[in-house]
């Protein structure tokens, strides 16, 4: 019996150590795990996660669990109770599919909202399409995006008044703030935008704190960063992960020192938000068999993909194995 208990004792000790190392606050989780939502791969029954999002999270000191699409609410209830935050990545998934990315995102949103209402701090970060998904699910799936000419467009941020009073930017350094304000370091690769008028028409303008704006190639003003007023839900219309990990030619992705610094700022911010959550897996074996390390990325840039590497999942891969 003692032999059987050893793995569970070691797992418990690891979790305890993660919150008490060298006098660090016991309220901080130093072993955060982030779920990254997969999305459907067109013309196939496969799904995928771009590896740049996984690296983005890992580079800030967290681990990753893939979240499958097409599952019932019980699956998302279970997995969210064991991880510390969710990232909704960019891509090109449809919002009208009943079993895809947007449907899964809506289920995750409802669960995360309920968790936060119950005092269980659980953050979400949406990037590009994930940013649009955030406003879409808060609007109870009312469509409000507008067409936008903002592909291959590096921009500086046009901060709104009071942005430093936000959670996202309250601790920003003067140097990072100056880079974001004055340098074209944010990589915009989107054909849709969310505007202030769009939020008003969807009836959710009072749900968000708009932190920055930008203008597309035709002068259309769009929201480039925001946060939910009540919940730790955040959205970036631009791609901080691309500055670090995507090298496709022709997309005008910024790769200079300043661009790398701001990308790391956003990664660190979100992982630090996840450190405030204390969900854990039931045991070390369950945790290990759920992590992204069980899968291998494919060098998809060789096939003219916009992503250098991607995790591509067959339907058989997505069976939960604990």
mmCIF file of C-alpha atoms in Angstrom:
data_model
loop_
_atom_site.group_PDB
_atom_site.id
_atom_site.type_symbol
_atom_site.label_atom_id
_atom_site.label_comp_id
_atom_site.label_asym_id
_atom_site.label_seq_id
_atom_site.Cartn_x
_atom_site.Cartn_y
_atom_site.Cartn_z
ATOM 1 C CA UNK A 1 0.000 0.000 0.000
ATOM 2 C CA UNK A 2 2.845 2.378 0.832
ATOM 3 C CA UNK A 3 4.416 1.755 -2.567
ATOM 4 C CA UNK A 4 1.132 2.655 -4.250
ATOM 5 C CA UNK A 5 0.915 5.885 -2.287
ATOM 6 C CA UNK A 6 4.415 7.111 -3.132
ATOM 7 C CA UNK A 7 3.536 8.686 -6.546
ATOM 8 C CA UNK A 8 0.609 10.556 -5.022
ATOM 9 C CA UNK A 9 2.693 11.770 -2.070
ATOM 10 C CA UNK A 10 5.411 13.009 -4.412
ATOM 11 C CA UNK A 11 2.821 14.821 -6.546
ATOM 12 C CA UNK A 12 1.363 16.522 -3.467
ATOM 13 C CA UNK A 13 4.838 17.574 -2.312
ATOM 14 C CA UNK A 14 5.573 19.022 -5.755
ATOM 15 C CA UNK A 15 2.421 21.117 -5.647
ATOM 16 C CA UNK A 16 3.238 22.296 -2.125
ATOM 17 C CA UNK A 17 6.763 23.259 -3.141
ATOM 18 C CA UNK A 18 5.463 25.186 -6.121
ATOM 19 C CA UNK A 19 3.683 27.641 -3.820
ATOM 20 C CA UNK A 20 6.253 28.034 -1.049
ATOM 21 C CA UNK A 21 9.672 28.147 -2.733
ATOM 22 C CA UNK A 22 12.148 30.599 -1.175
ATOM 23 C CA UNK A 23 9.550 32.576 0.690
ATOM 24 C CA UNK A 24 7.353 33.285 -2.328
ATOM 25 C CA UNK A 25 3.700 33.931 -1.571
ATOM 26 C CA UNK A 26 1.692 30.808 -0.884
ATOM 27 C CA UNK A 27 -1.065 32.340 -3.015
ATOM 28 C CA UNK A 28 1.029 31.975 -6.184
ATOM 29 C CA UNK A 29 0.926 28.843 -8.319
ATOM 30 C CA UNK A 30 4.374 28.352 -9.808
ATOM 31 C CA UNK A 31 3.384 25.323 -11.893
ATOM 32 C CA UNK A 32 0.614 26.834 -14.061
ATOM 33 C CA UNK A 33 -0.920 24.869 -16.918
ATOM 34 C CA UNK A 34 -2.722 26.662 -19.744
ATOM 35 C CA UNK A 35 -5.273 25.068 -22.055
ATOM 36 C CA UNK A 36 -4.973 26.081 -25.711
ATOM 37 C CA UNK A 37 -8.077 25.514 -27.794
ATOM 38 C CA UNK A 38 -7.632 23.543 -31.014
ATOM 39 C CA UNK A 39 -9.559 24.483 -34.119
ATOM 40 C CA UNK A 40 -10.891 22.655 -37.121
ATOM 41 C CA UNK A 41 -8.653 22.062 -40.100
ATOM 42 C CA UNK A 42 -10.620 22.784 -43.254
ATOM 43 C CA UNK A 43 -11.354 19.959 -45.721
ATOM 44 C CA UNK A 44 -10.468 17.262 -43.192
ATOM 45 C CA UNK A 45 -11.602 15.740 -39.923
ATOM 46 C CA UNK A 46 -8.424 16.905 -38.220
ATOM 47 C CA UNK A 47 -7.827 19.760 -35.792
ATOM 48 C CA UNK A 48 -4.691 21.740 -35.039
ATOM 49 C CA UNK A 49 -2.862 24.153 -32.751
ATOM 50 C CA UNK A 50 -0.095 26.359 -34.137
ATOM 51 C CA UNK A 51 3.107 25.574 -32.216
ATOM 52 C CA UNK A 52 3.890 29.277 -31.800
ATOM 53 C CA UNK A 53 1.111 29.562 -29.208
ATOM 54 C CA UNK A 54 2.500 26.629 -27.260
ATOM 55 C CA UNK A 55 5.984 28.169 -27.267
ATOM 56 C CA UNK A 56 4.502 31.551 -26.332
ATOM 57 C CA UNK A 57 3.064 30.051 -23.147
ATOM 58 C CA UNK A 58 6.048 27.818 -22.382
ATOM 59 C CA UNK A 59 8.449 30.741 -22.769
ATOM 60 C CA UNK A 60 6.699 32.518 -19.905
ATOM 61 C CA UNK A 61 6.999 29.561 -17.526
ATOM 62 C CA UNK A 62 3.817 27.546 -17.992
ATOM 63 C CA UNK A 63 2.898 24.226 -19.569
ATOM 64 C CA UNK A 64 0.189 23.510 -22.123
ATOM 65 C CA UNK A 65 -2.748 21.147 -22.444
ATOM 66 C CA UNK A 66 -4.570 20.913 -25.796
ATOM 67 C CA UNK A 67 -8.319 21.489 -25.531
ATOM 68 C CA UNK A 68 -10.353 19.505 -28.041
ATOM 69 C CA UNK A 69 -13.224 20.858 -30.097
ATOM 70 C CA UNK A 70 -16.536 19.082 -30.588
ATOM 71 C CA UNK A 71 -16.957 17.937 -26.979
ATOM 72 C CA UNK A 72 -19.878 18.226 -24.598
ATOM 73 C CA UNK A 73 -19.974 20.591 -21.653
ATOM 74 C CA UNK A 74 -18.954 17.841 -19.214
ATOM 75 C CA UNK A 75 -15.578 17.530 -20.930
ATOM 76 C CA UNK A 76 -14.884 21.273 -20.632
ATOM 77 C CA UNK A 77 -16.115 21.346 -17.017
ATOM 78 C CA UNK A 78 -13.697 18.562 -16.179
ATOM 79 C CA UNK A 79 -10.604 19.891 -17.926
ATOM 80 C CA UNK A 80 -11.102 23.499 -16.792
ATOM 81 C CA UNK A 81 -11.271 22.281 -13.193
ATOM 82 C CA UNK A 82 -7.693 20.996 -13.592
ATOM 83 C CA UNK A 83 -5.937 23.771 -15.516
ATOM 84 C CA UNK A 84 -5.217 27.410 -14.668
ATOM 85 C CA UNK A 85 -6.306 29.398 -17.700
ATOM 86 C CA UNK A 86 -7.251 29.194 -21.382
ATOM 87 C CA UNK A 87 -5.786 30.723 -24.538
ATOM 88 C CA UNK A 88 -7.947 31.082 -27.632
ATOM 89 C CA UNK A 89 -5.544 31.291 -30.595
ATOM 90 C CA UNK A 90 -5.848 33.051 -33.915
ATOM 91 C CA UNK A 91 -6.719 31.278 -37.137
ATOM 92 C CA UNK A 92 -9.586 31.138 -39.594
ATOM 93 C CA UNK A 93 -12.258 28.963 -38.006
ATOM 94 C CA UNK A 94 -15.906 29.706 -38.689
ATOM 95 C CA UNK A 95 -18.137 31.025 -35.919
ATOM 96 C CA UNK A 96 -21.180 29.224 -37.367
ATOM 97 C CA UNK A 97 -20.048 25.621 -36.839
ATOM 98 C CA UNK A 98 -22.024 23.743 -34.199
ATOM 99 C CA UNK A 99 -19.110 21.540 -33.161
ATOM 100 C CA UNK A 100 -16.011 23.623 -33.794
ATOM 101 C CA UNK A 101 -13.821 26.324 -32.306
ATOM 102 C CA UNK A 102 -16.524 28.905 -31.589
ATOM 103 C CA UNK A 103 -18.913 26.398 -30.033
ATOM 104 C CA UNK A 104 -16.166 25.119 -27.736
ATOM 105 C CA UNK A 105 -15.200 28.689 -26.898
ATOM 106 C CA UNK A 106 -18.750 29.523 -25.878
ATOM 107 C CA UNK A 107 -18.907 26.518 -23.551
ATOM 108 C CA UNK A 108 -15.539 27.440 -22.039
ATOM 109 C CA UNK A 109 -16.658 31.048 -21.567
ATOM 110 C CA UNK A 110 -19.792 30.046 -19.665
ATOM 111 C CA UNK A 111 -17.839 27.725 -17.376
ATOM 112 C CA UNK A 112 -15.056 30.267 -16.759
ATOM 113 C CA UNK A 113 -17.606 32.973 -16.034
ATOM 114 C CA UNK A 114 -19.303 30.736 -13.485
ATOM 115 C CA UNK A 115 -15.963 29.877 -11.882
ATOM 116 C CA UNK A 116 -15.093 33.536 -11.463
ATOM 117 C CA UNK A 117 -18.547 34.316 -10.073
ATOM 118 C CA UNK A 118 -17.837 31.669 -7.437
ATOM 119 C CA UNK A 119 -14.541 33.291 -6.459
ATOM 120 C CA UNK A 120 -12.379 30.908 -8.509
ATOM 121 C CA UNK A 121 -10.016 33.196 -10.452
ATOM 122 C CA UNK A 122 -9.746 31.797 -13.985
ATOM 123 C CA UNK A 123 -8.276 33.880 -16.844
ATOM 124 C CA UNK A 124 -8.818 33.701 -20.609
ATOM 125 C CA UNK A 125 -6.691 35.320 -23.323
ATOM 126 C CA UNK A 126 -7.936 35.618 -26.896
ATOM 127 C CA UNK A 127 -5.518 36.473 -29.722
ATOM 128 C CA UNK A 128 -6.734 37.708 -33.142
ATOM 129 C CA UNK A 129 -9.574 35.266 -33.953
ATOM 130 C CA UNK A 130 -9.615 34.492 -30.224
ATOM 131 C CA UNK A 131 -10.027 38.209 -29.515
ATOM 132 C CA UNK A 132 -13.027 38.244 -31.851
ATOM 133 C CA UNK A 133 -14.328 35.082 -30.200
ATOM 134 C CA UNK A 134 -14.190 36.761 -26.789
ATOM 135 C CA UNK A 135 -16.437 39.634 -27.822
ATOM 136 C CA UNK A 136 -18.664 37.195 -29.739
ATOM 137 C CA UNK A 137 -19.355 34.909 -26.767
ATOM 138 C CA UNK A 138 -19.827 37.811 -24.349
ATOM 139 C CA UNK A 139 -22.410 39.104 -26.843
ATOM 140 C CA UNK A 140 -24.140 35.714 -26.583
ATOM 141 C CA UNK A 141 -23.087 34.807 -30.124
ATOM 142 C CA UNK A 142 -24.458 37.928 -31.787
ATOM 143 C CA UNK A 143 -22.345 38.628 -34.866
ATOM 144 C CA UNK A 144 -20.809 42.107 -34.830
ATOM 145 C CA UNK A 145 -17.471 41.921 -36.665
ATOM 146 C CA UNK A 146 -16.807 44.149 -39.648
ATOM 147 C CA UNK A 147 -14.542 43.663 -42.651
ATOM 148 C CA UNK A 148 -11.071 45.033 -42.143
ATOM 149 C CA UNK A 149 -7.970 45.584 -44.271
ATOM 150 C CA UNK A 150 -5.314 44.753 -41.694
ATOM 151 C CA UNK A 151 -3.249 41.876 -42.996
ATOM 152 C CA UNK A 152 0.544 42.029 -42.985
ATOM 153 C CA UNK A 153 0.257 45.311 -41.096
ATOM 154 C CA UNK A 154 2.671 46.135 -38.244
ATOM 155 C CA UNK A 155 1.370 48.965 -36.047
ATOM 156 C CA UNK A 156 2.041 50.944 -32.908
ATOM 157 C CA UNK A 157 -0.810 51.042 -30.359
ATOM 158 C CA UNK A 158 -3.081 54.059 -29.957
ATOM 159 C CA UNK A 159 -3.723 53.828 -26.220
ATOM 160 C CA UNK A 160 -7.031 55.053 -24.835
ATOM 161 C CA UNK A 161 -7.208 57.414 -21.845
ATOM 162 C CA UNK A 162 -6.906 55.572 -18.555
ATOM 163 C CA UNK A 163 -5.371 52.434 -20.064
ATOM 164 C CA UNK A 164 -2.811 52.316 -17.236
ATOM 165 C CA UNK A 165 -5.641 51.746 -14.772
ATOM 166 C CA UNK A 166 -6.391 48.435 -16.484
ATOM 167 C CA UNK A 167 -5.257 45.043 -15.241
ATOM 168 C CA UNK A 168 -3.393 44.399 -18.480
ATOM 169 C CA UNK A 169 -1.293 47.554 -18.399
ATOM 170 C CA UNK A 170 -1.233 48.641 -14.745
ATOM 171 C CA UNK A 171 2.294 47.275 -14.237
ATOM 172 C CA UNK A 172 3.726 48.035 -17.659
ATOM 173 C CA UNK A 173 7.218 49.524 -17.619
ATOM 174 C CA UNK A 174 7.850 52.924 -19.154
ATOM 175 C CA UNK A 175 10.121 51.276 -21.713
ATOM 176 C CA UNK A 176 7.544 48.715 -22.906
ATOM 177 C CA UNK A 177 4.833 51.373 -22.935
ATOM 178 C CA UNK A 178 7.037 53.628 -25.059
ATOM 179 C CA UNK A 179 7.781 50.800 -27.510
ATOM 180 C CA UNK A 180 4.090 49.946 -27.919
ATOM 181 C CA UNK A 181 3.136 53.596 -28.313
ATOM 182 C CA UNK A 182 5.835 54.672 -30.774
ATOM 183 C CA UNK A 183 7.109 51.595 -32.661
ATOM 184 C CA UNK A 184 5.353 49.419 -35.255
ATOM 185 C CA UNK A 185 5.794 46.213 -33.261
ATOM 186 C CA UNK A 186 2.316 44.652 -33.238
ATOM 187 C CA UNK A 187 1.681 42.142 -36.022
ATOM 188 C CA UNK A 188 -1.829 42.491 -37.466
ATOM 189 C CA UNK A 189 -3.001 39.657 -39.718
ATOM 190 C CA UNK A 190 -6.792 39.928 -39.654
ATOM 191 C CA UNK A 191 -9.548 40.419 -42.216
ATOM 192 C CA UNK A 192 -12.204 41.177 -39.606
ATOM 193 C CA UNK A 193 -12.277 43.860 -36.936
ATOM 194 C CA UNK A 194 -14.231 44.592 -33.798
ATOM 195 C CA UNK A 195 -15.184 48.253 -33.519
ATOM 196 C CA UNK A 196 -16.657 50.366 -30.756
ATOM 197 C CA UNK A 197 -19.851 50.668 -32.796
ATOM 198 C CA UNK A 198 -19.920 46.882 -33.224
ATOM 199 C CA UNK A 199 -19.825 46.368 -29.465
ATOM 200 C CA UNK A 200 -22.573 48.960 -29.036
ATOM 201 C CA UNK A 201 -24.783 47.265 -31.615
ATOM 202 C CA UNK A 202 -24.256 43.917 -29.898
ATOM 203 C CA UNK A 203 -25.186 45.471 -26.558
ATOM 204 C CA UNK A 204 -21.889 44.690 -24.819
ATOM 205 C CA UNK A 205 -19.973 47.980 -24.908
ATOM 206 C CA UNK A 206 -20.449 48.218 -21.141
ATOM 207 C CA UNK A 207 -18.838 44.809 -20.639
ATOM 208 C CA UNK A 208 -15.380 45.784 -21.894
ATOM 209 C CA UNK A 209 -12.657 48.253 -21.103
ATOM 210 C CA UNK A 210 -11.114 49.305 -24.430
ATOM 211 C CA UNK A 211 -7.371 49.770 -23.942
ATOM 212 C CA UNK A 212 -6.089 50.602 -27.413
ATOM 213 C CA UNK A 213 -7.304 51.372 -30.913
ATOM 214 C CA UNK A 214 -5.764 51.191 -34.360
ATOM 215 C CA UNK A 215 -6.650 52.015 -37.961
ATOM 216 C CA UNK A 216 -6.535 49.648 -40.921
ATOM 217 C CA UNK A 217 -5.187 50.440 -44.393
ATOM 218 C CA UNK A 218 -8.490 52.126 -45.303
ATOM 219 C CA UNK A 219 -8.603 54.223 -42.148
ATOM 220 C CA UNK A 220 -11.210 52.090 -40.369
ATOM 221 C CA UNK A 221 -10.801 52.358 -36.602
ATOM 222 C CA UNK A 222 -10.744 49.035 -34.758
ATOM 223 C CA UNK A 223 -10.151 47.867 -31.213
ATOM 224 C CA UNK A 224 -6.685 46.346 -30.784
ATOM 225 C CA UNK A 225 -6.734 45.425 -27.080
ATOM 226 C CA UNK A 226 -9.368 45.187 -24.391
ATOM 227 C CA UNK A 227 -10.302 43.440 -21.177
ATOM 228 C CA UNK A 228 -13.562 42.427 -19.591
ATOM 229 C CA UNK A 229 -14.556 44.861 -16.859
ATOM 230 C CA UNK A 230 -15.643 42.154 -14.404
ATOM 231 C CA UNK A 231 -13.703 39.003 -15.308
ATOM 232 C CA UNK A 232 -10.009 38.303 -16.055
ATOM 233 C CA UNK A 233 -10.746 37.876 -19.759
ATOM 234 C CA UNK A 234 -8.384 39.622 -22.183
ATOM 235 C CA UNK A 235 -8.198 40.192 -25.921
ATOM 236 C CA UNK A 236 -5.401 41.185 -28.330
ATOM 237 C CA UNK A 237 -6.325 41.687 -31.978
ATOM 238 C CA UNK A 238 -2.633 41.513 -32.917
ATOM 239 C CA UNK A 239 -0.275 38.523 -32.681
ATOM 240 C CA UNK A 240 2.444 38.741 -29.992
ATOM 241 C CA UNK A 241 3.416 35.092 -30.553
ATOM 242 C CA UNK A 242 4.348 35.716 -34.200
ATOM 243 C CA UNK A 243 7.115 38.175 -33.319
ATOM 244 C CA UNK A 244 8.844 35.380 -31.445
ATOM 245 C CA UNK A 245 8.118 32.220 -33.413
ATOM 246 C CA UNK A 246 6.700 32.769 -36.907
ATOM 247 C CA UNK A 247 9.082 33.449 -39.805
ATOM 248 C CA UNK A 248 6.936 33.315 -42.940
ATOM 249 C CA UNK A 249 8.223 35.782 -45.550
ATOM 250 C CA UNK A 250 5.899 38.524 -46.774
ATOM 251 C CA UNK A 251 3.780 38.909 -43.637
ATOM 252 C CA UNK A 252 5.838 41.860 -42.313
ATOM 253 C CA UNK A 253 6.106 40.298 -38.873
ATOM 254 C CA UNK A 254 8.324 42.427 -36.597
ATOM 255 C CA UNK A 255 11.314 40.487 -35.240
ATOM 256 C CA UNK A 256 13.533 43.213 -33.793
ATOM 257 C CA UNK A 257 14.584 43.593 -30.175
ATOM 258 C CA UNK A 258 11.664 45.901 -29.361
ATOM 259 C CA UNK A 259 9.143 43.519 -30.933
ATOM 260 C CA UNK A 260 10.489 40.607 -28.905
ATOM 261 C CA UNK A 261 10.315 42.600 -25.681
ATOM 262 C CA UNK A 262 6.648 43.486 -26.067
ATOM 263 C CA UNK A 263 5.751 39.905 -26.985
ATOM 264 C CA UNK A 264 7.373 38.653 -23.824
ATOM 265 C CA UNK A 265 5.449 41.270 -21.854
ATOM 266 C CA UNK A 266 2.093 39.855 -22.975
ATOM 267 C CA UNK A 267 3.157 36.246 -22.428
ATOM 268 C CA UNK A 268 4.396 37.037 -18.924
ATOM 269 C CA UNK A 269 1.250 39.002 -18.123
ATOM 270 C CA UNK A 270 -1.083 36.157 -19.015
ATOM 271 C CA UNK A 271 0.924 33.416 -17.332
ATOM 272 C CA UNK A 272 1.102 35.550 -14.185
ATOM 273 C CA UNK A 273 -2.684 35.804 -14.303
ATOM 274 C CA UNK A 274 -2.843 31.991 -14.483
ATOM 275 C CA UNK A 275 -0.571 31.740 -11.436
ATOM 276 C CA UNK A 276 -3.470 33.122 -9.395
ATOM 277 C CA UNK A 277 -5.438 29.946 -10.053
ATOM 278 C CA UNK A 278 -4.812 26.741 -8.075
ATOM 279 C CA UNK A 279 -6.536 23.979 -10.015
ATOM 280 C CA UNK A 280 -4.550 20.741 -10.207
ATOM 281 C CA UNK A 281 -4.923 17.328 -11.776
ATOM 282 C CA UNK A 282 -5.921 14.433 -9.546
ATOM 283 C CA UNK A 283 -2.481 12.856 -9.777
ATOM 284 C CA UNK A 284 0.827 13.159 -11.629
ATOM 285 C CA UNK A 285 -0.004 10.398 -14.125
ATOM 286 C CA UNK A 286 -3.219 12.110 -15.220
ATOM 287 C CA UNK A 287 -1.360 15.394 -15.597
ATOM 288 C CA UNK A 288 1.508 13.874 -17.590
ATOM 289 C CA UNK A 289 -0.769 12.051 -20.033
ATOM 290 C CA UNK A 290 -2.779 15.196 -20.767
ATOM 291 C CA UNK A 291 0.067 17.630 -21.568
ATOM 292 C CA UNK A 292 1.025 18.724 -25.087
ATOM 293 C CA UNK A 293 4.292 16.767 -24.720
ATOM 294 C CA UNK A 294 2.359 13.651 -25.759
ATOM 295 C CA UNK A 295 2.221 15.066 -29.296
ATOM 296 C CA UNK A 296 4.846 16.178 -31.805
ATOM 297 C CA UNK A 297 4.707 19.317 -33.956
ATOM 298 C CA UNK A 298 4.939 19.099 -37.734
ATOM 299 C CA UNK A 299 7.080 21.442 -39.850
ATOM 300 C CA UNK A 300 4.048 22.820 -41.684
ATOM 301 C CA UNK A 301 5.816 25.761 -43.348
ATOM 302 C CA UNK A 302 7.130 23.266 -45.911
ATOM 303 C CA UNK A 303 3.546 22.868 -47.080
ATOM 304 C CA UNK A 304 2.950 26.614 -47.557
ATOM 305 C CA UNK A 305 1.245 27.004 -44.190
ATOM 306 C CA UNK A 306 1.301 30.403 -42.491
ATOM 307 C CA UNK A 307 2.610 28.582 -39.395
ATOM 308 C CA UNK A 308 6.176 27.340 -39.110
ATOM 309 C CA UNK A 309 5.059 24.382 -36.999
ATOM 310 C CA UNK A 310 1.676 22.965 -36.028
ATOM 311 C CA UNK A 311 0.317 20.228 -33.835
ATOM 312 C CA UNK A 312 -2.104 18.321 -36.054
ATOM 313 C CA UNK A 313 -4.540 15.984 -34.349
ATOM 314 C CA UNK A 314 -6.510 13.110 -35.829
ATOM 315 C CA UNK A 315 -9.850 12.403 -34.202
ATOM 316 C CA UNK A 316 -8.307 9.306 -32.605
ATOM 317 C CA UNK A 317 -5.630 11.465 -30.966
ATOM 318 C CA UNK A 318 -8.189 13.502 -29.088
ATOM 319 C CA UNK A 319 -9.486 10.718 -26.885
ATOM 320 C CA UNK A 320 -8.765 11.616 -23.273
ATOM 321 C CA UNK A 321 -6.236 9.209 -21.811
ATOM 322 C CA UNK A 322 -5.732 9.395 -18.085
#
